[in-house]
GROMACS .gro file of C-alpha atoms in nm:
model
  188
    1MET     CA    1   9.223  10.202   7.528
    2ARG     CA    2   9.572  10.362   7.533
    3ASN     CA    3   9.678  10.185   7.214
    4ALA     CA    4   9.376  10.310   7.024
    5SER     CA    5   9.436  10.676   7.134
    6ASP     CA    6   9.811  10.669   7.068
    7ASN     CA    7   9.769  10.547   6.712
    8GLY     CA    8   9.509  10.794   6.591
    9GLY     CA    9   9.215  10.578   6.715
   10ILE     CA   10   9.324  10.259   6.540
   11PRO     CA   11   9.359   9.952   6.759
   12GLU     CA   12   9.699   9.792   6.763
   13GLN     CA   13   9.579   9.470   6.618
   14PHE     CA   14   9.430   9.629   6.311
   15ARG     CA   15   9.737   9.850   6.263
   16ARG     CA   16   9.949   9.543   6.258
   17LYS     CA   17   9.730   9.381   5.990
   18ASP     CA   18   9.760   9.689   5.778
   19LEU     CA   19  10.139   9.687   5.813
   20SER     CA   20  10.144   9.316   5.729
   21ALA     CA   21   9.940   9.375   5.418
   22ALA     CA   22  10.166   9.661   5.303
   23GLU     CA   23  10.469   9.434   5.363
   24TYR     CA   24  10.317   9.153   5.176
   25GLU     CA   25  10.238   9.378   4.878
   26ASP     CA   26  10.599   9.514   4.879
   27LEU     CA   27  10.716   9.147   4.886
   28LYS     CA   28  10.512   9.065   4.583
   29ARG     CA   29  10.634   9.367   4.397
   30TRP     CA   30  11.004   9.292   4.505
   31LEU     CA   31  10.982   8.937   4.383
   32LEU     CA   32  10.835   9.024   4.044
   33THR     CA   33  11.092   9.296   3.992
   34ARG     CA   34  11.387   9.081   4.096
   35THR     CA   35  11.259   8.791   3.891
   36GLY     CA   36  11.236   9.020   3.584
   37MET     CA   37  11.586   9.155   3.649
   38TYR     CA   38  11.735   8.806   3.677
   39GLY     CA   39  11.536   8.693   3.370
   40ALA     CA   40  11.664   8.981   3.167
   41GLY     CA   41  12.018   8.898   3.268
   42LEU     CA   42  11.976   8.535   3.187
   43THR     CA   43  11.807   8.612   2.853
   44ALA     CA   44  12.091   8.851   2.756
   45TYR     CA   45  12.356   8.605   2.862
   46ALA     CA   46  12.190   8.320   2.677
   47THR     CA   47  12.145   8.539   2.357
   48LEU     CA   48  12.497   8.668   2.360
   49GLY     CA   49  12.661   8.353   2.462
   50TYR     CA   50  12.462   8.082   2.294
   51GLY     CA   51  12.262   8.244   2.013
   52LEU     CA   52  11.918   8.379   1.948
   53ALA     CA   53  11.734   8.044   1.996
   54SER     CA   54  11.867   8.002   2.346
   55GLY     CA   55  11.796   8.364   2.432
   56LEU     CA   56  11.428   8.327   2.300
   57SER     CA   57  11.408   8.002   2.499
   58ALA     CA   58  11.529   8.165   2.809
   59GLY     CA   59  11.287   8.461   2.746
   60LEU     CA   60  10.991   8.209   2.716
   61GLY     CA   61  11.090   8.051   3.048
   62VAL     CA   62  11.114   8.390   3.220
   63ALA     CA   63  10.770   8.482   3.083
   64GLY     CA   64  10.644   8.160   3.243
   65SER     CA   65  10.815   8.243   3.569
   66LEU     CA   66  10.655   8.580   3.584
   67ALA     CA   67  10.311   8.426   3.500
   68TYR     CA   68  10.368   8.173   3.769
   69LEU     CA   69  10.453   8.442   4.029
   70ILE     CA   70  10.145   8.648   3.937
   71LEU     CA   71   9.915   8.341   3.954
   72LEU     CA   72  10.076   8.243   4.282
   73GLY     CA   73  10.010   8.599   4.420
   74ARG     CA   74   9.648   8.576   4.312
   75TYR     CA   75   9.607   8.244   4.478
   76VAL     CA   76   9.752   8.363   4.809
   77ASP     CA   77   9.532   8.678   4.786
   78SER     CA   78   9.225   8.470   4.745
   79LEU     CA   79   9.287   8.266   5.059
   80LYS     CA   80   9.058   8.346   5.349
   81GLU     CA   81   9.051   8.227   5.699
   82LYS     CA   82   8.829   7.914   5.735
   83GLU     CA   83   8.501   8.019   5.878
   84ASP     CA   84   8.401   7.687   6.008
   85ASP     CA   85   8.610   7.435   6.194
   86GLU     CA   86   8.483   7.124   6.030
   87GLU     CA   87   8.831   6.981   5.989
   88ASP     CA   88   8.908   7.044   6.345
   89TYR     CA   89   8.576   6.879   6.465
   90TYR     CA   90   8.654   6.584   6.237
   91ALA     CA   91   8.998   6.538   6.402
   92VAL     CA   92   8.855   6.573   6.750
   93ASN     CA   93   8.589   6.311   6.673
   94LEU     CA   94   8.863   6.069   6.552
   95VAL     CA   95   9.052   6.111   6.875
   96TYR     CA   96   8.790   6.123   7.145
   97GLU     CA   97   8.504   5.910   7.012
   98PRO     CA   98   8.522   5.530   7.012
   99VAL     CA   99   8.558   5.381   6.663
  100THR     CA  100   8.244   5.187   6.567
  101ASP     CA  101   8.263   5.195   6.187
  102VAL     CA  102   8.621   5.159   6.070
  103GLY     CA  103   8.519   5.150   5.702
  104ALA     CA  104   8.344   5.480   5.730
  105MET     CA  105   8.633   5.633   5.924
  106LEU     CA  106   8.889   5.510   5.655
  107GLY     CA  107   8.661   5.621   5.374
  108GLY     CA  108   8.629   5.964   5.523
  109ALA     CA  109   9.010   5.998   5.579
  110PHE     CA  110   9.099   5.879   5.232
  111GLY     CA  111   8.817   6.096   5.081
  112LYS     CA  112   8.963   6.403   5.251
  113VAL     CA  113   9.318   6.316   5.131
  114GLY     CA  114   9.195   6.273   4.785
  115ALA     CA  115   9.004   6.602   4.794
  116VAL     CA  116   9.319   6.784   4.909
  117TYR     CA  117   9.529   6.637   4.631
  118SER     CA  118   9.267   6.710   4.366
  119GLN     CA  119   9.243   7.069   4.489
  120ALA     CA  120   9.619   7.105   4.474
  121LEU     CA  121   9.648   6.963   4.123
  122LEU     CA  122   9.380   7.189   3.983
  123GLN     CA  123   9.556   7.516   4.063
  124LYS     CA  124   9.608   7.734   3.751
  125ARG     CA  125   9.964   7.817   3.846
  126LEU     CA  126  10.064   7.447   3.815
  127LEU     CA  127   9.972   7.456   3.451
  128VAL     CA  128  10.230   7.721   3.366
  129PRO     CA  129  10.527   7.471   3.338
  130VAL     CA  130  10.296   7.232   3.158
  131PHE     CA  131  10.204   7.503   2.915
  132LEU     CA  132  10.573   7.595   2.858
  133VAL     CA  133  10.663   7.232   2.768
  134VAL     CA  134  10.362   7.189   2.541
  135PHE     CA  135  10.420   7.523   2.370
  136ALA     CA  136  10.786   7.458   2.313
  137THR     CA  137  10.723   7.103   2.189
  138THR     CA  138  10.451   7.217   1.950
  139PHE     CA  139  10.655   7.502   1.823
  140ASN     CA  140  10.957   7.270   1.767
  141LYS     CA  141  10.733   7.041   1.564
  142LEU     CA  142  10.660   7.331   1.318
  143ASP     CA  143  10.894   7.419   1.034
  144ALA     CA  144  11.019   7.732   1.211
  145PRO     CA  145  11.369   7.894   1.165
  146PHE     CA  146  11.465   7.787   1.519
  147ASP     CA  147  11.373   7.545   1.793
  148PHE     CA  148  11.322   7.628   2.156
  149ASN     CA  149  11.583   7.457   2.369
  150TYR     CA  150  11.438   7.298   2.688
  151GLY     CA  151  11.736   7.378   2.917
  152PRO     CA  152  11.719   7.760   2.878
  153VAL     CA  153  11.329   7.739   2.915
  154LEU     CA  154  11.380   7.559   3.241
  155LEU     CA  155  11.644   7.793   3.364
  156GLY     CA  156  11.426   8.091   3.272
  157PHE     CA  157  11.129   7.943   3.454
  158LEU     CA  158  11.340   7.887   3.763
  159THR     CA  159  11.442   8.258   3.787
  160TYR     CA  160  11.165   8.313   4.042
  161LYS     CA  161  11.354   8.067   4.271
  162ALA     CA  162  11.663   8.278   4.246
  163ALA     CA  163  11.462   8.581   4.351
  164VAL     CA  164  11.308   8.380   4.648
  165LEU     CA  165  11.653   8.259   4.755
  166THR     CA  166  11.787   8.618   4.741
  167LYS     CA  167  11.507   8.735   4.957
  168VAL     CA  168  11.562   8.461   5.204
  169TYR     CA  169  11.933   8.534   5.226
  170GLU     CA  170  11.872   8.913   5.268
  171ASP     CA  171  11.631   8.834   5.559
  172LEU     CA  172  11.860   8.586   5.726
  173LYS     CA  173  12.197   8.769   5.667
  174PRO     CA  174  12.198   8.959   5.996
  175ALA     CA  175  12.121   8.651   6.197
  176LEU     CA  176  12.388   8.456   6.005
  177ILE     CA  177  12.650   8.728   6.065
  178SER     CA  178  12.580   8.753   6.428
  179ALA     CA  179  12.596   8.370   6.461
  180LEU     CA  180  12.921   8.352   6.284
  181LYS     CA  181  13.065   8.633   6.522
  182GLY     CA  182  12.940   8.433   6.812
  183GLU     CA  183  12.702   8.705   6.929
  184ASP     CA  184  12.376   8.616   7.103
  185GLY     CA  185  12.078   8.789   6.935
  186ASP     CA  186  11.877   8.770   7.259
  187ASP     CA  187  12.084   9.036   7.431
  188GLU     CA  188  11.914   9.326   7.240
   0.00000   0.00000   0.00000
C-alpha cells in the first residue's frame, strides 16, 4: 500500500501505464513533426534543384508519408490485448495432444496463416503507396503541364523512415558513446 499512498493514491502499475501512454503520444507527435520537417526540406530541395515538377512530386510523396504515419498510429491505437487465449490453447494442443487427424491439423495451421496474411494485406495504411502510384500514373496520363516523377514521390514517401531512424539514433546514442568509450553501462 505504500506505493499507492506515495503517488497520490494511484497504484504504481497504473501510473506506469499513464506515463507510457503519454510517452507514446509524444512519440507519435514527434514522428509526425519530424517527418513534416524532413519532407519540407526535401520538397524545397527538389523544387529549387530540379524544378517544380520534382518539388510537387516530392510533396505528393511527403503527403503520402504523413498519411501513412497517421493511419499507422490509428492502427496501433486500435490494438487491444487479446481477451481470449485461443491461439495459445491451439499451440498447446498441437504440442501435448497426440496427432490423430493430420489433415485437420494442417488445414487448421494453413488456415490460420492465411487469415494472418489476409488481415495484414487489408490494412488501410498499406494502400497509401498503392494510391500514390495509381494517382501519379493516372495524372501522368492526363494532358497536364507537368508529370509526377516517381523517384521524388518515393523519396518523399520514405521521409517517415528518416524520422524513425533519427529517433532510433537519438535513443541509442548514449549507449553507443559509452560502448565506444569502453564504459560498462551496468555500473550505474
